[in-house]
Amino acid sequence: MAILVTGGLGYIGSHTVVELLNNNFEVVIVDDLSNSEKFILKNIEEITGKKPAFYPFDLKRKELLTQVFDAYSIEGCINFAAYKAVGESQEKPIDYYENNLFSLINILQEFKTRGLSNFIFSSSCTVYGQADEMPIDENTPLKMPESVYGKTKQMGEEILIDFAKAYNRKVSLLRYFNPIGAHPSSKLGELPIGVPNNLVPYVMQTAAGIREKLSVWGNDYPTVDGTAVRDYIYVVDLAKAHVAALKRLLSNQSEESTIDIYNLGTGTGSSVLEVVKAFETANNVEVPYKICDRREGDITVAYANANKAEKELNWKSETSLEEALRTTWEWQKYLNSRNN
Ligand code: NAD
Ligand code: WQD
């Protein structure tokens, strides 16, 4: 019995593949390398001593996907594969809808016809928009996200809820807050292609001298120091939550549909300047920055109430912000050594 991991060479997917292999799951990866690189597979093998099956194709190619389902006895899927750049999604909306939703639907067609269950979906705190109250629990009302990317996440959730209900299947929707950090081995991490949009990769590249200065987008928010607040969750902790969610689905013997929804965050908010300071302290480096206008579409504050995941998955975030940022810097050093 195998677990299909789509996008398994990507940032969160690769860390999750390691945790799955360490928990003795058989893993089949499909990843078209549109936002990842082949050396990640070798590094997964070095870390775990195991070799997951790997198929480098685009999930929109349904005939190739069917062959994978014919070749393996699939007992569940973790679907990481998606395009994720918020700004780009506004410029290329049809490409984002096509990639993120057609890929999902192709897998679900296989699940439907083969009677399969146990589907885990990478969702996002973006489905809550700017929530009226903090912290955000799973009952917080959803708001249609402003970005096309965010809409693909909310639509993906709706598609999976309908799938579970119509065919009595089990699904888990995991709403990540802001994943950061890298594997303790320094062999896996986020590979920002081009200029990073997200805060921590930009901080990392500024400290490394690749970028001159971090632009802090706004210091007039009603927060502790005027900069926006997010919940930064360490990627290895996040990866472990997937294993816990999968085990819960697999042990659920119910014949009825199951829709598990979890917020995955630390429960603590940190401002942009707090992240900058924590990075400097953790790594004894300087991060030059300048204060700029707010970034369009940004919210003021978002942090999770992750009590449901703690209660039902026996999971909680364990790693401090500083420790996560220390692994980020080690990862940058590893990337430097690869380029030399
Ligand atoms: P990532 O880009 O590093 O990983 C996604 C992987 O999927 C990449 O390796 C890419 O090559 C692959 N892929 C994309 N489209 C594909 C297709 N059609 N066929 C086959 N492979 C394809 O992204 P990530 O940060 O690891 O995010 C994983 C998931 O989590 C995504 O669905 C993302 O939307 C979601 N998510 C990410 C964040 C975040 O901040 N990183 C936050 C919330 C949710
Ligand atoms: C964090 C904070 C920025 C870069 C995005 C997606 C969301 C989710 C997570 C996937 C904000 C500030 C950033 C910079 C800065 N992804 N910042 N200078 O905005 O919470 O969410 O990633 O689902 O959908 O929208 O994350 O890392 O971009 O920004 O000041 O150069 O850092 O303004 O306050 P965000 P982020």
Short mmCIF file of C-alpha atoms and ligand atoms in Angstrom, two decimals:
data_model
loop_
_atom_site.label_atom_id
_atom_site.label_comp_id
_atom_site.label_asym_id
_atom_site.label_seq_id
_atom_site.Cartn_x
_atom_site.Cartn_y
_atom_site.Cartn_z
CA MET A 1 0.00 0.00 0.00
CA ALA A 2 1.41 3.39 -1.00
CA ILE A 3 0.76 7.07 -0.39
CA LEU A 4 0.72 9.30 -3.46
CA VAL A 5 2.49 12.58 -2.67
CA THR A 6 2.00 15.17 -5.39
CA GLY A 7 4.46 18.05 -5.33
CA GLY A 8 6.66 15.81 -3.17
CA LEU A 9 9.90 17.50 -4.23
CA GLY A 10 8.59 20.96 -3.30
CA TYR A 11 9.22 22.82 -0.06
CA ILE A 12 6.60 21.35 2.28
CA GLY A 13 6.19 18.15 0.23
CA SER A 14 9.86 17.12 0.52
CA HIS A 15 9.87 17.56 4.30
CA THR A 16 6.66 15.53 4.51
CA VAL A 17 8.07 12.74 2.33
CA VAL A 18 10.95 12.42 4.82
CA GLU A 19 8.52 12.13 7.74
CA LEU A 20 6.39 9.58 5.84
CA LEU A 21 9.43 7.44 5.01
CA ASN A 22 10.60 7.68 8.62
CA ASN A 23 7.16 6.35 9.59
CA ASN A 24 7.58 3.42 7.17
CA PHE A 25 5.03 4.53 4.59
CA GLU A 26 5.66 3.57 0.98
CA VAL A 27 5.75 6.84 -0.98
CA VAL A 28 5.08 7.56 -4.65
CA ILE A 29 5.97 11.10 -5.71
CA VAL A 30 4.57 12.90 -8.75
CA ASP A 31 6.18 16.29 -9.34
CA ASP A 32 6.74 18.03 -12.68
CA LEU A 33 9.72 20.03 -11.31
CA SER A 34 7.98 23.29 -12.25
CA ASN A 35 9.04 24.71 -8.86
CA SER A 36 11.55 22.17 -7.56
CA GLU A 37 14.77 20.45 -8.52
CA LYS A 38 15.83 16.86 -8.96
CA PHE A 39 18.66 17.02 -6.37
CA ILE A 40 15.98 17.18 -3.66
CA LEU A 41 15.15 13.54 -4.43
CA LYS A 42 18.77 12.52 -3.88
CA ASN A 43 18.81 14.48 -0.62
CA ILE A 44 15.63 12.78 0.59
CA GLU A 45 17.38 9.46 -0.04
CA GLU A 46 20.48 10.60 1.84
CA ILE A 47 18.42 11.72 4.85
CA THR A 48 16.20 8.64 5.09
CA GLY A 49 18.26 5.86 3.48
CA LYS A 50 15.14 5.07 1.45
CA LYS A 51 14.26 5.62 -2.19
CA PRO A 52 10.71 6.81 -2.90
CA ALA A 53 9.26 6.15 -6.36
CA PHE A 54 9.36 9.34 -8.44
CA TYR A 55 7.47 10.31 -11.59
CA PRO A 56 8.34 13.67 -13.18
CA PHE A 57 5.17 14.66 -15.00
CA ASP A 58 2.44 17.27 -14.92
CA LEU A 59 -0.70 16.09 -13.11
CA LYS A 60 -2.79 17.65 -15.85
CA ARG A 61 -1.61 14.73 -18.01
CA LYS A 62 -4.37 12.41 -16.95
CA GLU A 63 -3.20 9.39 -18.96
CA LEU A 64 0.14 9.36 -17.09
CA LEU A 65 -1.61 9.69 -13.75
CA THR A 66 -3.82 6.71 -14.59
CA GLN A 67 -0.69 4.63 -15.20
CA VAL A 68 0.60 5.46 -11.72
CA PHE A 69 -2.70 4.39 -10.16
CA ASP A 70 -2.55 1.17 -12.22
CA ALA A 71 1.01 0.45 -11.04
CA TYR A 72 0.56 0.96 -7.29
CA SER A 73 -1.94 0.09 -4.65
CA ILE A 74 -2.65 3.65 -3.50
CA GLU A 75 -4.26 4.00 -0.07
CA GLY A 76 -4.17 7.78 0.22
CA CYS A 77 -2.91 11.01 -1.29
CA ILE A 78 -1.30 14.17 0.04
CA ASN A 79 -1.79 16.80 -2.64
CA PHE A 80 0.85 19.53 -2.39
CA ALA A 81 1.13 20.21 -6.12
CA ALA A 82 -0.01 23.73 -6.94
CA TYR A 83 1.26 27.07 -8.14
CA LYS A 84 1.55 29.33 -5.10
CA ALA A 85 2.78 32.83 -6.01
CA VAL A 86 0.08 35.31 -5.03
CA GLY A 87 1.24 38.17 -7.30
CA GLU A 88 1.74 35.90 -10.30
CA SER A 89 -1.74 34.43 -9.81
CA GLN A 90 -3.23 37.87 -10.49
CA GLU A 91 -1.31 38.14 -13.76
CA LYS A 92 -1.97 34.57 -14.91
CA PRO A 93 -5.37 33.68 -13.43
CA ILE A 94 -6.31 31.03 -16.00
CA ASP A 95 -2.98 29.22 -15.59
CA TYR A 96 -3.51 29.15 -11.83
CA TYR A 97 -7.09 27.88 -12.04
CA GLU A 98 -6.03 25.30 -14.63
CA ASN A 99 -3.01 24.00 -12.75
CA ASN A 100 -4.37 24.01 -9.22
CA LEU A 101 -7.88 22.77 -9.99
CA PHE A 102 -7.41 20.45 -13.01
CA SER A 103 -4.61 18.62 -11.16
CA LEU A 104 -6.86 18.14 -8.15
CA ILE A 105 -9.81 16.98 -10.27
CA ASN A 106 -7.69 14.50 -12.22
CA ILE A 107 -6.59 12.83 -8.98
CA LEU A 108 -10.14 12.83 -7.64
CA GLN A 109 -11.41 11.16 -10.83
CA GLU A 110 -8.99 8.31 -10.13
CA PHE A 111 -10.06 8.22 -6.49
CA LYS A 112 -13.73 8.21 -7.47
CA THR A 113 -13.58 5.41 -10.02
CA ARG A 114 -11.25 3.23 -7.95
CA GLY A 115 -13.19 3.64 -4.69
CA LEU A 116 -10.21 5.26 -2.93
CA SER A 117 -10.31 7.45 0.16
CA ASN A 118 -7.92 9.33 2.52
CA PHE A 119 -7.14 12.58 0.72
CA ILE A 120 -5.14 15.37 2.36
CA PHE A 121 -5.26 18.83 0.81
CA SER A 122 -2.79 21.71 1.32
CA SER A 123 -5.04 24.61 2.15
CA SER A 124 -4.08 27.96 3.61
CA CYS A 125 -5.00 30.51 6.23
CA THR A 126 -5.68 32.76 3.24
CA VAL A 127 -9.22 31.28 3.20
CA TYR A 128 -10.00 33.38 6.31
CA GLY A 129 -8.88 36.71 4.79
CA GLN A 130 -8.61 39.34 7.54
CA ALA A 131 -10.51 37.60 10.33
CA ASP A 132 -12.43 39.81 12.76
CA GLU A 133 -11.04 38.08 15.85
CA MET A 134 -7.74 36.49 16.86
CA PRO A 135 -6.71 33.75 17.22
CA ILE A 136 -8.32 32.09 14.19
CA ASP A 137 -9.99 28.75 14.87
CA GLU A 138 -11.65 26.45 12.34
CA ASN A 139 -15.09 27.99 12.99
CA THR A 140 -13.91 31.46 11.98
CA PRO A 141 -16.01 32.51 8.96
CA LEU A 142 -14.28 32.17 5.60
CA LYS A 143 -13.93 35.20 3.35
CA MET A 144 -13.46 34.90 -0.39
CA PRO A 145 -9.73 35.59 -0.79
CA GLU A 146 -8.69 38.56 -2.91
CA SER A 147 -6.05 36.67 -4.87
CA VAL A 148 -6.66 34.08 -7.57
CA TYR A 149 -4.22 31.83 -5.72
CA GLY A 150 -6.34 32.09 -2.57
CA LYS A 151 -9.50 31.40 -4.55
CA THR A 152 -7.98 28.17 -5.90
CA LYS A 153 -7.46 27.08 -2.29
CA GLN A 154 -11.01 27.90 -1.27
CA MET A 155 -12.43 26.23 -4.40
CA GLY A 156 -10.21 23.20 -3.78
CA GLU A 157 -11.70 22.87 -0.30
CA GLU A 158 -15.25 23.07 -1.73
CA ILE A 159 -14.48 20.43 -4.37
CA LEU A 160 -13.13 18.07 -1.69
CA ILE A 161 -16.08 18.61 0.62
CA ASP A 162 -18.47 17.74 -2.23
CA PHE A 163 -16.32 14.73 -3.15
CA ALA A 164 -16.35 13.40 0.42
CA LYS A 165 -20.10 13.91 0.83
CA ALA A 166 -21.20 12.47 -2.52
CA TYR A 167 -19.05 9.33 -2.39
CA ASN A 168 -18.66 8.82 1.39
CA ARG A 169 -14.92 9.36 1.38
CA LYS A 170 -12.49 10.72 4.00
CA VAL A 171 -10.65 13.98 3.44
CA SER A 172 -8.50 16.27 5.53
CA LEU A 173 -8.14 19.99 4.77
CA LEU A 174 -4.99 21.41 6.36
CA ARG A 175 -4.89 25.18 6.60
CA TYR A 176 -1.26 26.19 6.98
CA PHE A 177 -0.32 29.55 8.42
CA ASN A 178 3.17 30.76 7.33
CA PRO A 179 5.61 27.87 6.89
CA ILE A 180 9.30 28.71 7.43
CA GLY A 181 12.65 27.04 8.06
CA ALA A 182 14.53 24.11 6.58
CA HIS A 183 15.43 20.53 7.43
CA PRO A 184 17.97 20.14 10.29
CA SER A 185 20.26 18.29 7.84
CA SER A 186 20.31 21.50 5.70
CA LYS A 187 19.53 19.31 2.68
CA LEU A 188 15.94 20.44 2.19
CA GLY A 189 14.43 23.90 2.24
CA GLU A 190 12.55 26.47 0.25
CA LEU A 191 13.96 27.14 -3.22
CA PRO A 192 12.88 30.65 -4.12
CA ILE A 193 13.01 31.01 -7.89
CA GLY A 194 13.69 34.64 -8.82
CA VAL A 195 12.99 37.42 -6.33
CA PRO A 196 11.23 35.97 -3.28
CA ASN A 197 7.78 37.33 -2.37
CA ASN A 198 7.64 35.81 1.08
CA LEU A 199 9.26 37.42 4.09
CA VAL A 200 11.66 34.77 5.37
CA PRO A 201 13.26 33.85 2.01
CA TYR A 202 13.76 37.58 1.38
CA VAL A 203 15.33 38.06 4.82
CA MET A 204 17.59 35.06 4.15
CA GLN A 205 18.78 36.44 0.81
CA THR A 206 19.30 39.93 2.26
CA ALA A 207 21.49 38.54 5.04
CA ALA A 208 23.42 36.62 2.36
CA GLY A 209 23.99 39.81 0.35
CA ILE A 210 21.94 38.58 -2.63
CA ARG A 211 19.43 41.41 -1.96
CA GLU A 212 20.53 44.82 -0.81
CA LYS A 213 17.78 45.64 1.69
CA LEU A 214 14.56 44.11 2.89
CA SER A 215 11.53 46.30 2.15
CA VAL A 216 9.28 46.22 5.19
CA TRP A 217 5.80 46.66 3.76
CA GLY A 218 4.19 49.17 6.12
CA ASN A 219 4.81 50.25 9.73
CA ASP A 220 1.47 51.94 10.37
CA TYR A 221 -0.58 48.83 11.21
CA PRO A 222 -2.32 48.71 14.60
CA THR A 223 0.15 46.13 15.96
CA VAL A 224 2.91 45.98 18.56
CA ASP A 225 5.45 47.88 16.41
CA GLY A 226 3.31 48.93 13.44
CA THR A 227 4.40 46.05 11.18
CA ALA A 228 2.04 43.24 10.16
CA VAL A 229 1.73 40.09 12.27
CA ARG A 230 1.72 36.46 11.10
CA ASP A 231 2.02 32.97 12.59
CA TYR A 232 5.32 31.43 11.39
CA ILE A 233 5.28 27.65 11.67
CA TYR A 234 8.40 25.48 11.32
CA VAL A 235 8.21 23.30 8.22
CA VAL A 236 9.32 20.07 9.95
CA ASP A 237 6.60 20.53 12.58
CA LEU A 238 4.15 21.10 9.73
CA ALA A 239 5.35 17.97 7.93
CA LYS A 240 4.71 15.92 11.08
CA ALA A 241 1.13 17.19 11.19
CA HIS A 242 0.54 15.57 7.78
CA VAL A 243 1.63 12.18 9.08
CA ALA A 244 -0.68 12.60 12.08
CA ALA A 245 -3.60 13.64 9.84
CA LEU A 246 -2.96 10.69 7.53
CA LYS A 247 -2.84 8.20 10.40
CA ARG A 248 -6.11 9.58 11.70
CA LEU A 249 -7.80 9.14 8.32
CA LEU A 250 -6.39 5.62 7.89
CA SER A 251 -7.57 4.50 11.33
CA ASN A 252 -11.06 5.92 10.81
CA GLN A 253 -13.24 2.90 9.98
CA SER A 254 -16.45 4.88 9.42
CA GLU A 255 -18.41 4.17 6.25
CA GLU A 256 -19.69 7.75 6.33
CA SER A 257 -17.98 10.74 4.80
CA THR A 258 -15.35 12.43 6.98
CA ILE A 259 -14.13 15.99 6.55
CA ASP A 260 -11.33 16.84 8.99
CA ILE A 261 -10.28 20.50 9.00
CA TYR A 262 -7.27 21.76 10.95
CA ASN A 263 -5.49 25.07 11.37
CA LEU A 264 -1.76 24.42 11.52
CA GLY A 265 0.15 27.22 13.21
CA THR A 266 2.02 27.93 16.41
CA GLY A 267 -0.71 30.02 18.06
CA THR A 268 1.66 32.98 18.36
CA GLY A 269 1.86 36.02 16.13
CA SER A 270 5.15 37.73 15.24
CA SER A 271 5.58 41.09 13.54
CA VAL A 272 7.82 41.62 10.52
CA LEU A 273 10.39 43.46 12.66
CA GLU A 274 10.27 40.74 15.31
CA VAL A 275 11.13 38.21 12.60
CA VAL A 276 14.01 40.38 11.39
CA LYS A 277 15.38 40.70 14.94
CA ALA A 278 14.95 36.99 15.65
CA PHE A 279 16.86 36.16 12.45
CA GLU A 280 19.68 38.52 13.41
CA THR A 281 19.92 37.10 16.94
CA ALA A 282 19.68 33.46 15.91
CA ASN A 283 22.39 33.79 13.26
CA ASN A 284 24.51 36.69 14.43
CA VAL A 285 24.10 38.47 11.10
CA GLU A 286 22.67 41.80 10.02
CA VAL A 287 19.54 42.25 7.92
CA PRO A 288 19.45 45.80 6.50
CA TYR A 289 15.91 47.02 5.89
CA LYS A 290 13.91 50.08 4.88
CA ILE A 291 10.33 50.94 5.73
CA CYS A 292 8.06 51.17 2.66
CA ASP A 293 4.35 51.62 1.97
CA ARG A 294 1.95 48.78 2.70
CA ARG A 295 1.79 45.97 0.12
CA GLU A 296 -1.56 45.85 -1.68
CA GLY A 297 -3.82 43.04 -0.49
CA ASP A 298 -1.91 42.43 2.78
CA ILE A 299 -3.84 41.81 5.96
CA THR A 300 -2.90 43.25 9.36
CA VAL A 301 -2.77 40.18 11.54
CA ALA A 302 -3.32 36.42 11.39
CA TYR A 303 -2.43 33.76 13.93
CA ALA A 304 -3.92 30.38 14.62
CA ASN A 305 -5.79 28.70 17.39
CA ALA A 306 -4.37 25.21 16.76
CA ASN A 307 -6.11 23.52 19.71
CA LYS A 308 -8.19 21.26 17.48
CA ALA A 309 -5.07 19.76 15.88
CA GLU A 310 -3.55 19.29 19.33
CA LYS A 311 -6.67 17.54 20.64
CA GLU A 312 -7.48 15.35 17.63
CA LEU A 313 -4.06 14.79 16.04
CA ASN A 314 -2.01 14.92 19.22
CA TRP A 315 0.14 17.42 17.31
CA LYS A 316 1.51 20.79 18.18
CA SER A 317 4.25 23.07 16.99
CA GLU A 318 7.44 22.43 18.97
CA THR A 319 10.11 24.61 17.39
CA SER A 320 10.82 28.22 18.31
CA LEU A 321 10.94 31.04 15.77
CA GLU A 322 14.66 31.51 16.38
CA GLU A 323 15.45 27.83 15.90
CA ALA A 324 13.42 27.76 12.67
CA LEU A 325 15.31 30.84 11.44
CA ARG A 326 18.63 29.23 12.35
CA THR A 327 17.81 26.31 10.01
CA THR A 328 16.88 28.86 7.32
CA TRP A 329 20.37 30.35 7.48
CA GLU A 330 22.03 26.92 7.43
CA TRP A 331 20.02 26.16 4.28
CA GLN A 332 21.26 29.37 2.63
CA LYS A 333 24.83 28.31 3.45
CA TYR A 334 24.15 24.92 1.86
CA LEU A 335 22.80 26.63 -1.28
CA ASN A 336 25.92 28.84 -1.38
CA SER A 337 28.15 25.76 -1.16
CA ARG A 338 26.24 24.15 -4.07
CA ASN A 339 26.75 27.23 -6.23
CA ASN A 340 30.50 27.38 -5.58
P1 NAD B 1 6.28 24.37 -3.76
O1 NAD B 1 6.09 25.18 -4.98
O2 NAD B 1 7.63 24.32 -3.15
O3 NAD B 1 5.82 22.85 -4.03
C1 NAD B 1 4.82 22.51 -4.96
C2 NAD B 1 5.38 21.40 -5.85
O4 NAD B 1 4.37 20.99 -6.77
C3 NAD B 1 6.58 21.86 -6.67
O5 NAD B 1 7.64 20.94 -6.48
C4 NAD B 1 6.09 21.85 -8.12
O6 NAD B 1 7.11 21.47 -9.02
C5 NAD B 1 4.94 20.84 -8.06
N1 NAD B 1 3.85 21.07 -9.01
C6 NAD B 1 3.14 22.19 -9.21
N2 NAD B 1 2.20 22.00 -10.15
C7 NAD B 1 2.33 20.69 -10.56
C8 NAD B 1 1.64 19.88 -11.52
N3 NAD B 1 0.64 20.36 -12.27
N4 NAD B 1 2.02 18.59 -11.66
C9 NAD B 1 3.03 18.08 -10.91
N5 NAD B 1 3.71 18.80 -9.99
C10 NAD B 1 3.36 20.09 -9.83
O7 NAD B 1 5.19 24.86 -2.71
P2 NAD B 1 5.08 24.59 -1.14
O8 NAD B 1 5.43 25.84 -0.42
O9 NAD B 1 5.73 23.32 -0.79
O10 NAD B 1 3.51 24.44 -1.00
C11 NAD B 1 2.88 23.16 -1.07
C12 NAD B 1 1.39 23.35 -1.01
O11 NAD B 1 1.05 24.04 0.18
C13 NAD B 1 0.81 24.18 -2.15
O12 NAD B 1 -0.43 23.61 -2.51
C14 NAD B 1 0.62 25.54 -1.54
O13 NAD B 1 -0.44 26.23 -2.16
C15 NAD B 1 0.26 25.17 -0.11
N6 NAD B 1 0.56 26.23 0.86
C16 NAD B 1 1.81 26.75 0.89
C17 NAD B 1 2.11 27.76 1.80
C18 NAD B 1 3.46 28.40 1.83
O14 NAD B 1 3.57 29.53 2.31
N7 NAD B 1 4.51 27.75 1.37
C19 NAD B 1 1.12 28.20 2.69
C20 NAD B 1 -0.15 27.63 2.63
C21 NAD B 1 -0.41 26.62 1.70
C1 WQD B 2 4.54 38.08 5.61
C2 WQD B 2 4.62 39.51 6.12
C3 WQD B 2 4.38 41.17 4.40
C4 WQD B 2 7.98 40.28 2.18
C5 WQD B 2 1.44 34.72 1.78
C6 WQD B 2 0.23 34.31 0.96
C7 WQD B 2 -0.62 33.36 1.73
C8 WQD B 2 0.18 32.19 2.28
C9 WQD B 2 1.44 32.62 2.96
C10 WQD B 2 0.03 30.27 0.85
C11 WQD B 2 3.60 40.43 5.48
C12 WQD B 2 5.76 41.23 5.02
C13 WQD B 2 6.98 40.26 3.13
C14 WQD B 2 8.85 41.40 2.13
C15 WQD B 2 7.68 42.37 4.00
N1 WQD B 2 0.64 31.30 1.26
N2 WQD B 2 6.83 41.29 4.01
N3 WQD B 2 8.67 42.39 3.05
O1 WQD B 2 1.54 37.75 3.15
O2 WQD B 2 1.22 36.25 5.16
O3 WQD B 2 0.98 35.33 2.94
O4 WQD B 2 2.16 33.53 2.12
O5 WQD B 2 -1.08 29.90 1.04
O6 WQD B 2 -1.62 32.95 0.88
O7 WQD B 2 -0.50 35.48 0.64
O8 WQD B 2 3.26 35.99 3.75
O9 WQD B 2 5.71 35.93 3.69
O10 WQD B 2 4.49 37.21 1.88
O11 WQD B 2 4.52 38.11 4.19
O12 WQD B 2 7.54 43.29 4.79
O13 WQD B 2 9.75 41.50 1.28
O14 WQD B 2 5.91 40.04 5.74
O15 WQD B 2 3.91 42.46 4.12
O16 WQD B 2 3.18 41.33 6.45
P1 WQD B 2 1.71 36.43 3.77
P2 WQD B 2 4.55 36.76 3.30
#
